[in-house]
Coordinates of C-alpha atoms in Angstrom, one line a residue:
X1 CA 63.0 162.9 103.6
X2 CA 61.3 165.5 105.8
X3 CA 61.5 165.2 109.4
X4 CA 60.0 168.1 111.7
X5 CA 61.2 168.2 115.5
X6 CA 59.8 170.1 118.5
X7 CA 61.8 171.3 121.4
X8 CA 60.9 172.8 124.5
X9 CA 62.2 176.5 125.0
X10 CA 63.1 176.5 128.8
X11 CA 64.5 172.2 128.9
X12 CA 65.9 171.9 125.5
X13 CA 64.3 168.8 125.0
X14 CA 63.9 168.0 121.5
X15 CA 61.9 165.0 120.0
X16 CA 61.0 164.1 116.6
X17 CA 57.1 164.5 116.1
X18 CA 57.1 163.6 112.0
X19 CA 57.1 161.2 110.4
X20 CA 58.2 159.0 113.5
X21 CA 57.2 159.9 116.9
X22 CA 59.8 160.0 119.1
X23 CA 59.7 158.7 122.8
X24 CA 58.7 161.5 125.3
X25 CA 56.2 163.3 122.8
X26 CA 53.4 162.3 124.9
X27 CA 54.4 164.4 127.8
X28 CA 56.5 166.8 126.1
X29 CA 54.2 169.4 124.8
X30 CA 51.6 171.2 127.8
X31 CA 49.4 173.8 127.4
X32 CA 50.9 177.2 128.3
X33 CA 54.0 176.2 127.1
X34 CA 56.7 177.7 124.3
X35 CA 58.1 175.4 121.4
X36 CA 60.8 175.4 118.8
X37 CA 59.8 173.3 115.8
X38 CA 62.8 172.9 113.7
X39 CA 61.9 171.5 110.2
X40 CA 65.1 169.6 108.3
X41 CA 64.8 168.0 104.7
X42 CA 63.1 170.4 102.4
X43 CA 64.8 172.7 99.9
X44 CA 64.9 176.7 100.7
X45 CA 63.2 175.8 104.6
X46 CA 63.5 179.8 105.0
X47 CA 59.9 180.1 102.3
X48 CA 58.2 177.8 104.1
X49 CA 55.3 178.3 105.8
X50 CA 53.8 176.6 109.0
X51 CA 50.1 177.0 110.6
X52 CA 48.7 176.1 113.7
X53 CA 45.0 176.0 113.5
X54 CA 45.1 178.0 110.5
X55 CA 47.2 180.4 112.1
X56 CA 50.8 181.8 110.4
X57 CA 53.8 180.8 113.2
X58 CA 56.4 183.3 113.3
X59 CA 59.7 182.0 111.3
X60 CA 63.2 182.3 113.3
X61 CA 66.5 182.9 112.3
X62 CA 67.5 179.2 110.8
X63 CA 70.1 177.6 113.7
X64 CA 72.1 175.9 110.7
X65 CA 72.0 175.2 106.9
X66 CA 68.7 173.1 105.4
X67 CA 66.9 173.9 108.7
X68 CA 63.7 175.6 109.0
X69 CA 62.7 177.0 112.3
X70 CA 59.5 178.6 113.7
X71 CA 58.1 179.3 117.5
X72 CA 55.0 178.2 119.1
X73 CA 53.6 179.7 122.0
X74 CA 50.7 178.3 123.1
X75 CA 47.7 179.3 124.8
X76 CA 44.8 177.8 126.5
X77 CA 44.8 175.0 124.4
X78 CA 44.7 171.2 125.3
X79 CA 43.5 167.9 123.1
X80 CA 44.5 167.6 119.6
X81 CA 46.8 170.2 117.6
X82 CA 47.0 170.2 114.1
X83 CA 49.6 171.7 112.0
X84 CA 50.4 172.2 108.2
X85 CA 53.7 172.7 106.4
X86 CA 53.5 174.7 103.2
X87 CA 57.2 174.4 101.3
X88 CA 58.0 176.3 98.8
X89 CA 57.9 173.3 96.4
X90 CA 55.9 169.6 96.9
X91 CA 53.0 168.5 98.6
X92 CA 51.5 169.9 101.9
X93 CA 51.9 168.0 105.1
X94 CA 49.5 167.5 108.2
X95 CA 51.0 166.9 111.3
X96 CA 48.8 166.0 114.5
X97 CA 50.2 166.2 117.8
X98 CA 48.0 166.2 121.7
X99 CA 48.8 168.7 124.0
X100 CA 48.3 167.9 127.7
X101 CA 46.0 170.3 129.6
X102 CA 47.6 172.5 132.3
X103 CA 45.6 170.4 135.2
X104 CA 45.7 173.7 137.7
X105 CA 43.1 174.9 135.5
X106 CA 40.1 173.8 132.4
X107 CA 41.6 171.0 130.6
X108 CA 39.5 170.8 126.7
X109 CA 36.9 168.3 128.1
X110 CA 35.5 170.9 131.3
X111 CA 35.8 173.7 128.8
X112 CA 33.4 171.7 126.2
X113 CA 31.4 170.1 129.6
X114 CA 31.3 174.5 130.9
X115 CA 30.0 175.2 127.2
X116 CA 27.4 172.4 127.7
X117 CA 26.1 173.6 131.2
X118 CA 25.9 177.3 129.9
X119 CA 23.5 175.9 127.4
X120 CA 21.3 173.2 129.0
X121 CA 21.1 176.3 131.8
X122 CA 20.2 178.6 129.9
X123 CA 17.2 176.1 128.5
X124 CA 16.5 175.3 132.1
X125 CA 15.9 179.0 132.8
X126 CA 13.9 179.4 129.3
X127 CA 11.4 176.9 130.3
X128 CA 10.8 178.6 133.8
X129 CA 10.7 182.0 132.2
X130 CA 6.9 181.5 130.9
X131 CA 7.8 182.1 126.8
X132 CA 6.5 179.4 124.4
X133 CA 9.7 180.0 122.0
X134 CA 11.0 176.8 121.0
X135 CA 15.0 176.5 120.4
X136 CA 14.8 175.3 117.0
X137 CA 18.0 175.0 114.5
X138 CA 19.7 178.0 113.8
X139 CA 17.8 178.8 110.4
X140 CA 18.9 182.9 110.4
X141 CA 21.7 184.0 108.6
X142 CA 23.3 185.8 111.5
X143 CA 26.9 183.9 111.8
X144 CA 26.6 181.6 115.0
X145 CA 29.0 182.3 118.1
X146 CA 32.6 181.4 117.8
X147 CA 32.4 179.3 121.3
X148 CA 29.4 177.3 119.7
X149 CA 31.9 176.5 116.8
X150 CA 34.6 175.8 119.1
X151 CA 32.2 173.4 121.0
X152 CA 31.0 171.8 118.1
X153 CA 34.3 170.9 116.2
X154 CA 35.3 169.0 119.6
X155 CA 32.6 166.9 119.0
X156 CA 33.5 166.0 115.8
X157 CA 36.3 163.6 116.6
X158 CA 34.1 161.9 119.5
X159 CA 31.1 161.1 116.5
X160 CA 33.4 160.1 114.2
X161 CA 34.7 157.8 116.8
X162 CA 30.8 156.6 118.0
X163 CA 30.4 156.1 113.7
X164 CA 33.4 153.3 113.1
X165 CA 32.3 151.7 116.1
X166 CA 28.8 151.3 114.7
X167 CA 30.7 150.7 111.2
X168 CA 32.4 147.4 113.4
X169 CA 29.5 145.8 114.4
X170 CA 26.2 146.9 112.9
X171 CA 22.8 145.9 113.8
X172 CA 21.3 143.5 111.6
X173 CA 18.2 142.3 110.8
X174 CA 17.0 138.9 109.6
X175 CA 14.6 139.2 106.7
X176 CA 13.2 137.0 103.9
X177 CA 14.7 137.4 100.4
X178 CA 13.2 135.9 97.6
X179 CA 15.4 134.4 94.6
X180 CA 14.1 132.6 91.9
X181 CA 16.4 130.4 89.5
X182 CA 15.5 127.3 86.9
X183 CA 15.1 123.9 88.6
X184 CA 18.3 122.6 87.9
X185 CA 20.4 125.3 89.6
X186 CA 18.3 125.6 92.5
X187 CA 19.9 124.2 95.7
X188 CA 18.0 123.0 99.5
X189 CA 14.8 123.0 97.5
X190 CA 11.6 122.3 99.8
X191 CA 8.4 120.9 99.6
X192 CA 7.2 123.9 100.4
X193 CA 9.5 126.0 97.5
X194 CA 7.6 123.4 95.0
X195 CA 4.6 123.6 95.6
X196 CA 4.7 127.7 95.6
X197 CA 6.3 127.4 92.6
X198 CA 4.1 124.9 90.9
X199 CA 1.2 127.6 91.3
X200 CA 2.9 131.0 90.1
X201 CA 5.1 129.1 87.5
X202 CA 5.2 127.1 84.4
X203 CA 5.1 123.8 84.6
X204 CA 6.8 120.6 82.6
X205 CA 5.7 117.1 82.6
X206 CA 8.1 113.7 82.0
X207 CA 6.8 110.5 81.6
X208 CA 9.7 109.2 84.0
X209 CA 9.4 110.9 87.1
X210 CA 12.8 110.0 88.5
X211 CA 13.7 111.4 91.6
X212 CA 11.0 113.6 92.3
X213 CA 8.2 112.8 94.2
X214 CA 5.6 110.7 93.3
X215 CA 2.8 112.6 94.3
X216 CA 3.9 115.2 91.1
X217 CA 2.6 112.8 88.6
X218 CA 5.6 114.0 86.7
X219 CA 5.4 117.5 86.9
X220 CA 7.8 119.9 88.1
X221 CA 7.9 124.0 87.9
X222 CA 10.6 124.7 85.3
X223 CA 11.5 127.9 87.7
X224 CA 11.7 127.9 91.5
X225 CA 10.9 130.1 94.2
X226 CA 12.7 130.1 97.0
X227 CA 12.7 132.4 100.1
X228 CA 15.7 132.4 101.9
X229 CA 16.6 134.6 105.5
X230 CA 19.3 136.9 104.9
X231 CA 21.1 139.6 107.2
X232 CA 20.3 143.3 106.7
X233 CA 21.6 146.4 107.8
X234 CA 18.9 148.3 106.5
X235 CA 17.0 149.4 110.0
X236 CA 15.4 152.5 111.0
X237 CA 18.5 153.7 113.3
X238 CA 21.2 153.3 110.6
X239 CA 18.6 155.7 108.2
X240 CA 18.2 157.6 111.2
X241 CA 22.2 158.2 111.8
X242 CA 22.7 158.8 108.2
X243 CA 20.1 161.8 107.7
X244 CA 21.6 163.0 111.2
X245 CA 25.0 163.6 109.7
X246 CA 24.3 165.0 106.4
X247 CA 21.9 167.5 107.9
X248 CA 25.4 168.5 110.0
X249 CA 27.1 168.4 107.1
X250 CA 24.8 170.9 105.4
X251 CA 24.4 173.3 108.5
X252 CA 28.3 173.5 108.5
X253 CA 28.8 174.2 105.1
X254 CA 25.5 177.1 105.3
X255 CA 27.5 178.4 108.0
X256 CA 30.9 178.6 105.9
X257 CA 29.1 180.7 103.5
X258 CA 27.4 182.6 106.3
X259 CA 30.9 183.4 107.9
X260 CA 32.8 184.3 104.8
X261 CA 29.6 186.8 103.7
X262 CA 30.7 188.8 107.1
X263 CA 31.3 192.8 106.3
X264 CA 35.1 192.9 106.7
X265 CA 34.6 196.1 108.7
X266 CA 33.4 193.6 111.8
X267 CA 36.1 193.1 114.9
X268 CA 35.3 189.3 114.6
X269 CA 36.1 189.4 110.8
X270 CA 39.8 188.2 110.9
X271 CA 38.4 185.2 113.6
X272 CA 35.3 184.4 111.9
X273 CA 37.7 183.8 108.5
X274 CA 39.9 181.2 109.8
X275 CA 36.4 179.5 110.4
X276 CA 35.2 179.2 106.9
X277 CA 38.2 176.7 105.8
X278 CA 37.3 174.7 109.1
X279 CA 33.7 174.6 108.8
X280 CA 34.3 173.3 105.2
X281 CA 36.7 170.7 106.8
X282 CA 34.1 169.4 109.3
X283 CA 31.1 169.0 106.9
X284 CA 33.5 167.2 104.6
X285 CA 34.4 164.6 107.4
X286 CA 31.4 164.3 108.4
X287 CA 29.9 163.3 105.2
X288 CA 32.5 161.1 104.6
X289 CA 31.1 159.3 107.8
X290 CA 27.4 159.4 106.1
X291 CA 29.4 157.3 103.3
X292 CA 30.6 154.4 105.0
X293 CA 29.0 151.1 105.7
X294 CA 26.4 150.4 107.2
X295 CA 25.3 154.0 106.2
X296 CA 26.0 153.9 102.1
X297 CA 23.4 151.3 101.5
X298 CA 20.6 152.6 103.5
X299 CA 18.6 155.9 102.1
X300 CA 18.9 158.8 104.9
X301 CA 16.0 159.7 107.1
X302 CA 16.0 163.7 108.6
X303 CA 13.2 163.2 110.8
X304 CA 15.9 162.9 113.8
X305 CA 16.9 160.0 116.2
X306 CA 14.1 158.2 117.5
X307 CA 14.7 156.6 121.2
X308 CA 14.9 152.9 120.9
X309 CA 16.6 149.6 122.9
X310 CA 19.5 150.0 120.2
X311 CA 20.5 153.9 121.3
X312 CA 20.3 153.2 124.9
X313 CA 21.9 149.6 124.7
X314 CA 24.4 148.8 121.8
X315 CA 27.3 151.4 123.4
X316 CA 28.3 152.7 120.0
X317 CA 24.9 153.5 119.6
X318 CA 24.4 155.3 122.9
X319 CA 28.1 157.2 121.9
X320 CA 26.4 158.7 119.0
X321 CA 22.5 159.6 120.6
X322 CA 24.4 161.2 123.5
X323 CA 26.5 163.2 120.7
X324 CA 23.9 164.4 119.0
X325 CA 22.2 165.6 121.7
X326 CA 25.3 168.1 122.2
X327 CA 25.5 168.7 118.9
X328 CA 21.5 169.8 119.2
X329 CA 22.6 172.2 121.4
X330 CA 25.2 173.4 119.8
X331 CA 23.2 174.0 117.0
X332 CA 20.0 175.4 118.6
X333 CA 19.5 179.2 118.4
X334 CA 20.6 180.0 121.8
X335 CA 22.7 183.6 121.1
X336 CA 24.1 186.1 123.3
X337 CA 28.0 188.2 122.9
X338 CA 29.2 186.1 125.6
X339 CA 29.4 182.9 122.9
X340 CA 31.4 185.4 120.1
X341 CA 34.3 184.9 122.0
X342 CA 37.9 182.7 120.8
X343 CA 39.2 180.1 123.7
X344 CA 41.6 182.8 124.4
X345 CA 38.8 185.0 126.6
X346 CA 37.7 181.8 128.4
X347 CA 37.6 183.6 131.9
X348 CA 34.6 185.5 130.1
X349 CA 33.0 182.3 129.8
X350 CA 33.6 181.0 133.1
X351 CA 31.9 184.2 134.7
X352 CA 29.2 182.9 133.1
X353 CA 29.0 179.7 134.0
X354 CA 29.0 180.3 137.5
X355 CA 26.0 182.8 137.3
X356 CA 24.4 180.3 135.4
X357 CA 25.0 177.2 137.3
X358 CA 24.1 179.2 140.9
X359 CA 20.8 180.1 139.6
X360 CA 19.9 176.5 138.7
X361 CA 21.0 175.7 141.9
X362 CA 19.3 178.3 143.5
X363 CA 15.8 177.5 141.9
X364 CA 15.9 174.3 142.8
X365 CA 17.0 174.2 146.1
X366 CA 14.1 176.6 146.9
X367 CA 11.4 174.9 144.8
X368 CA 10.8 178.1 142.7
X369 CA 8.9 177.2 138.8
X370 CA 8.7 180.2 136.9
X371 CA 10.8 183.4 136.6
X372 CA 10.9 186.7 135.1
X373 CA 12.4 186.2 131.5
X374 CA 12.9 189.5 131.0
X375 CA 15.1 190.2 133.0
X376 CA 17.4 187.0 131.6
X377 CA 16.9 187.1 127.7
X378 CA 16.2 189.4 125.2
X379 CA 14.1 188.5 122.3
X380 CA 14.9 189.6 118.6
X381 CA 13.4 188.9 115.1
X382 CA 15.0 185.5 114.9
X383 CA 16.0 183.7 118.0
X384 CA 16.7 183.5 121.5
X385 CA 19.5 185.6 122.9
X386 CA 21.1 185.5 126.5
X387 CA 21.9 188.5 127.7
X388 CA 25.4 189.5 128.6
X389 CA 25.0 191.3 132.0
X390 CA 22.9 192.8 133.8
X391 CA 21.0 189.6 134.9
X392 CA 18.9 189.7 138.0
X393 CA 16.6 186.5 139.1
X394 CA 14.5 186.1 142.1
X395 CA 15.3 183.4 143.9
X396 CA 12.8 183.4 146.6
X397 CA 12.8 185.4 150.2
X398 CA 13.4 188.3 148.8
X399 CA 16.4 187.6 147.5
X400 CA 17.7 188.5 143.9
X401 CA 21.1 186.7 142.1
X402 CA 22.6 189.4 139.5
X403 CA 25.0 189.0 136.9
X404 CA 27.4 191.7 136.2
X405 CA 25.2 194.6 138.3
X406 CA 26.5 197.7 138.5
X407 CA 26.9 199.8 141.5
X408 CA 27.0 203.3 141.0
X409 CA 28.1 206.5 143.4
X410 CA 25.1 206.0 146.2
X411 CA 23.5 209.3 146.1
X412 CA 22.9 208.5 142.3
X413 CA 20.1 205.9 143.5
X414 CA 16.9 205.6 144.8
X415 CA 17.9 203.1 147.3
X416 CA 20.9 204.6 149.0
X417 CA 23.2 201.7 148.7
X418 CA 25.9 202.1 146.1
X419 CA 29.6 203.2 146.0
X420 CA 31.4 206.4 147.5
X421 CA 34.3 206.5 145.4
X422 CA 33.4 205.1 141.9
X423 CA 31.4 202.9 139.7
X424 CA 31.8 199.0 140.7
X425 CA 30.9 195.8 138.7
X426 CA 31.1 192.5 140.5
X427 CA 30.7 189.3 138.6
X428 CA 27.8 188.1 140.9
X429 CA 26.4 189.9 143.6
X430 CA 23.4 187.6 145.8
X431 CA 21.0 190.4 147.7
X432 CA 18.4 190.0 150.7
X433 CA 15.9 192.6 151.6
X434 CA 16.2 195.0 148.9
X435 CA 20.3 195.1 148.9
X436 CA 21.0 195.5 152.8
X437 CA 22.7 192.5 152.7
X438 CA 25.0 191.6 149.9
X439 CA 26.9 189.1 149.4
X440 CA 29.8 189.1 146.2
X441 CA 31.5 186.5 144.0
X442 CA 34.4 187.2 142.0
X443 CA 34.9 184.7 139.2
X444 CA 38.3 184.3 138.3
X445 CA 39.5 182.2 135.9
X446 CA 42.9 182.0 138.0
X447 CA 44.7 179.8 140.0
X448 CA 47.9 179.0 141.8
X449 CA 50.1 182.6 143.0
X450 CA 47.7 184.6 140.4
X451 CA 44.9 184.4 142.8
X452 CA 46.7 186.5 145.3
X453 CA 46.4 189.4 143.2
X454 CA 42.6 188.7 142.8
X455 CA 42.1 189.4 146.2
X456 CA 42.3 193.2 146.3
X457 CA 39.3 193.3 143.9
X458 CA 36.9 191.3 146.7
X459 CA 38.7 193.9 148.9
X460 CA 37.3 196.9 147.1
X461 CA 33.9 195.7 146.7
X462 CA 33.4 194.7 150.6
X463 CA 34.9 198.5 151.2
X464 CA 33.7 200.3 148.6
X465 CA 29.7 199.5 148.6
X466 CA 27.9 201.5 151.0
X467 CA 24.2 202.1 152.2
X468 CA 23.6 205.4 153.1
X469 CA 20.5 206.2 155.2
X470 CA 19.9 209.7 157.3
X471 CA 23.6 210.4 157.1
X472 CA 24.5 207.6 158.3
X473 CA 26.2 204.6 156.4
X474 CA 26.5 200.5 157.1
X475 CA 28.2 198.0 155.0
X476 CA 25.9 196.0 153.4
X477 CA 28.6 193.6 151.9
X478 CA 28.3 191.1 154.6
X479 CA 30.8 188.4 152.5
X480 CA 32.9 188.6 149.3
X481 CA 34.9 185.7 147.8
X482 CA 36.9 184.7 145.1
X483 CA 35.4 181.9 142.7
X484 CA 37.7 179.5 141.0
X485 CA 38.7 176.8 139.4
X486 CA 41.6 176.4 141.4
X487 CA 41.8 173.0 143.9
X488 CA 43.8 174.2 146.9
X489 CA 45.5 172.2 149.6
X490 CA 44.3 172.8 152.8
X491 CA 46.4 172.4 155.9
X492 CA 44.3 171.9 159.2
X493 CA 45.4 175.3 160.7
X494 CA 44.3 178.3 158.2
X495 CA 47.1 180.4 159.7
X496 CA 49.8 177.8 159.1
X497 CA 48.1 177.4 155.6
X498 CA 50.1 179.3 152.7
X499 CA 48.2 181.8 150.4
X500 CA 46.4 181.3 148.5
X501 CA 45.3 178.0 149.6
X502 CA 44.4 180.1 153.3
X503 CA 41.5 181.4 150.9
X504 CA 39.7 178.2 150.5
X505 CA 40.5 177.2 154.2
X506 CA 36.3 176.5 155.5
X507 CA 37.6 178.0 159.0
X508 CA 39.2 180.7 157.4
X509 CA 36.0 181.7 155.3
X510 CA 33.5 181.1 158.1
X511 CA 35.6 183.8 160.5
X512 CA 36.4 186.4 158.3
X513 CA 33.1 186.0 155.9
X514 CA 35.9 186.2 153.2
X515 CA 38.2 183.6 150.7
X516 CA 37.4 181.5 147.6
X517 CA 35.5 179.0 146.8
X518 CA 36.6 176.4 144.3
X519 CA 34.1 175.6 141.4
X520 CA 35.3 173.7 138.2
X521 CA 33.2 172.0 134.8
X522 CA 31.9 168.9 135.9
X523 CA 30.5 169.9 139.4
X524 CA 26.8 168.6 139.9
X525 CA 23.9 170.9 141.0
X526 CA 23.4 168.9 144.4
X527 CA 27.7 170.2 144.8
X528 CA 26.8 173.4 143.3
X529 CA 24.1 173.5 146.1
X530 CA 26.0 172.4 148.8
X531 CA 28.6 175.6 148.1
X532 CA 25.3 177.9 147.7
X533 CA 24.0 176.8 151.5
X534 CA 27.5 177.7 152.9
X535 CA 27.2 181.3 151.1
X536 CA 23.1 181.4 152.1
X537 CA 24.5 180.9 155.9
X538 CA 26.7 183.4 155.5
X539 CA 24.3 186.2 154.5
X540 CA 22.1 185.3 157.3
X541 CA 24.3 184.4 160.5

């Protein structure tokens, strides 16, 4: 019998994780971690193969006789892992494991929740930019972002959960069904069934009446009518959810063929291969879902979920509207080179999200309706695409928010105010009246002792951007600070506090206009606001 085990490099520990799970599993295997699985009961272990995520492990030197062994390093990567074991001879296995999040920083669920907010701000921004563009389904043939596919297959799991729950308790509806059957097998006949029937049906006569009613003069229908209620499951919602997830199931499969037609010359093109065997895999469990009841009786409907009492109160109902709206999103046409990016480069995402969730912020906090959407998206033959950097929005008082601006050697400019020693990019860079104040965030997607090091980048940008007027030069850079994921504790003296959590420290930041500020997935816009007023005051004081 084949048993696979998985130990942990640095403790040793080593629990069996197939076919039986041993005890300690559950907390055995964290994200950022390194693993031996060892593989025992399968002929010539040394030409097997094992994947993770479609991914070739590297094979070890066997540690004894009849033992396969492989290492797995792994990543930022947290919710459910999937393996497969390839012997040399006999069937392919599928072994599922959960890896726990490294809390210091994103577990899977903020990174889906930061993929959700880059999107519904990005829509937020689109409505106040003054196009008339809808975000309609991604009908182009261009392959859609790798982030977007990320996002989308951990959805998959949370519909198929909202689907069985539906699949345990339907809605029903009570309806009339009419059956019709000779007089003699007809049971609970009515007055009312008889007398239908003696209208619409043949009719016999007896001299002796017997036990029917007098009133018949001896004439009966020789078939019935009857009308019975009878439970259905054939309602507008379960049409609804059926068309829903074969129009999924088609868009995933389009995009399979869309991915594997990439020119192999393309720096994505080894990435975007390992998603053609998963998009496959998705459309086929999804339409496996559009197969089971309620959903197999009922004829699909692809006009979309309409609102009802059902989606907002039967709560596997709700599960799956609420899905779908992320799935609509993830879906939608919204583009940009930030999204072609594997879960590896998430600190480029997070740079993002940041911009985009300060903005929001911003805009709303100062009651501003439209902005400039060319300066935020770029618009192509097909489409809608975010741009990667180089964002600059007004926010009101003369102030701008920029994404990714570049400051260049100061008597390059017009305005004066640049560098004196080389080219600088900040993540996010907040300016009042026309850059003599400046204020700069530095996203990092660090935490713990790795911030430290972050630091001397908020140094040179506070030193290194100058503004330079009749030969003579201020500093414009009236506060930098780090931006982060990170949750510090703070002690109540800042100069007792150990670094880096002496960053976050509100004294320390409010003395020195300098530190971090802590911003993770999940954060609302009235907390997002609350950090922007504490920057704002900072600019101005």
């Amino acid at each position: 019998m084949v048993s696979v085990f998985i130990s942990n490099r640095a403790a040793s520990a080593r629990v069996e994780m197939y076919p039986n799970r041993g005890d300690g599993l559950e907390t055995l295997v964290q994200e950022f971690g390194e693993y031996l699985i060892d593989i025992e009961g399968i002929s010539n272990p040394d030409l097997a193969e094992l994947y993770f995520n479609d991914e070739k492990l590297i094979a070890l030197r066997s540690p004894a006789p009849g033992v396969g062994r492989w290492i797995w390093s792994v990543a930022f990567y947290a919710g459910e892992a999937e393996f497969l074991l390839v012997p040399p001879a006999g069937r392919r296995r599928t072994i599922k494991i959960i890896v726990n999040p490294d809390t210091r920083k994103l577990e899977r669920a903020q990174f889906d929740r930061m993929l959700s907010d880059i999107m519904d701000d990005s829509y937020a921004l689109f409505a106040l930019s003054g196009y008339r563009r809808g975000f309609a389904g991604a009908r182009h043939l261009r392959p859609p972002p790798l982030a977007k596919l990320e996002y989308i297959r951990s959805r998959v799991s949370e519909i198929e959960t909202s689907v069985k729950l539906i699949s345990a308790r339907p809605v029903r509806r009570i309806q009339k069904e009419q059956a019709v059957s000779l007089l003699g097998r007809a049971r609970q006949l009515t007055g009312i069934d008889i007398s239908r029937s003696l209208g619409r049906r043949r009719i016999g006569q007896i001299k002796s009446a017997g036990h029917l009613p007098r009133a018949l003069n001896g004439c009966y229908p020789i078939i019935v009518e009857q009308w019975k209620s009878v439970e259905d499951t054939d309602v507008r919602e379960h049409r609804e959810i059926k068309g829903t997830l074969l129009k999924w199931s088609t868009w995933l499969n389009l995009v399979a063929r869309t991915l594997k037609s990439t020119a192999h010359d393309d720096d994505l093109a080894n990435e975007r291969a390992k998603w053609v065997s998963r998009c496959r895999r998705l459309s086929a469990r999804i339409e496996r879902l559009a197969g089971i009841q309620p959903f197999s009786a009922v004829a699909p409907s692809f006009a979309g979920l309409t609102p009802s009492h059902v989606f907002f109160r039967r709560p596997g109902y709700r599960q799956f509207f609420r899905h779908a709206t992320d799935m609509r999103n993830g879906i939608g046409s919204l583009g940009g080179t930030f999204l072609d990016l594997p879960l590896a480069r998430t600190f480029e995402l997070y740079e993002l999200w940041v911009y985009l969730r300060l903005v929001r912020a911003a805009l709303q906090l100062r009651g501003i309706a439209s902005i400039d959407g060319e300066k935020v998206f770029a618009q192509p033959d097909v489409g809608i695409t975010l741009r990667g950097d180089q964002i600059c929005v007004d926010i009101g008082a003369g102030a701008e928010l920029c994404f990714q601006r570049t400051f260049l050697e100061y008597w390059k400019t017009d305005t004066g105010i640049g560098t004196f020693s080389r080219n600088v990019r900040p993540d996010i860079s907040l300016q009042f009246d026309e850059g003599e104040k400046i204020v700069v965030l530095d996203a990092k997607y660090r935490v713990g002792a790795s911030l430290n090091e972050a630091i001397t980048s908020i140094h040179t940008y506070r030193d290194a951007v100058v503004a330079a007027k009749d030969d003579r030069f201020s500093r414009p850079v009236v506060a930098a600070y780090v931006v982060s994921p990170f949750k510090a504790s703070i002690g109540e003296d800042w100069q007792s506090t150990a670094m880096p959590m002496r960053l976050f420290h509100p004294v320390y930041r409010e003395k020195f206009k300098f530190g971090g500020i802590s911003m993770a997935p999940g954060l609302s816009l009235a907390e997002v606001q609350d950090g922007l007023r504490r920057i704002l005051d900072d600019a101005v004081s």
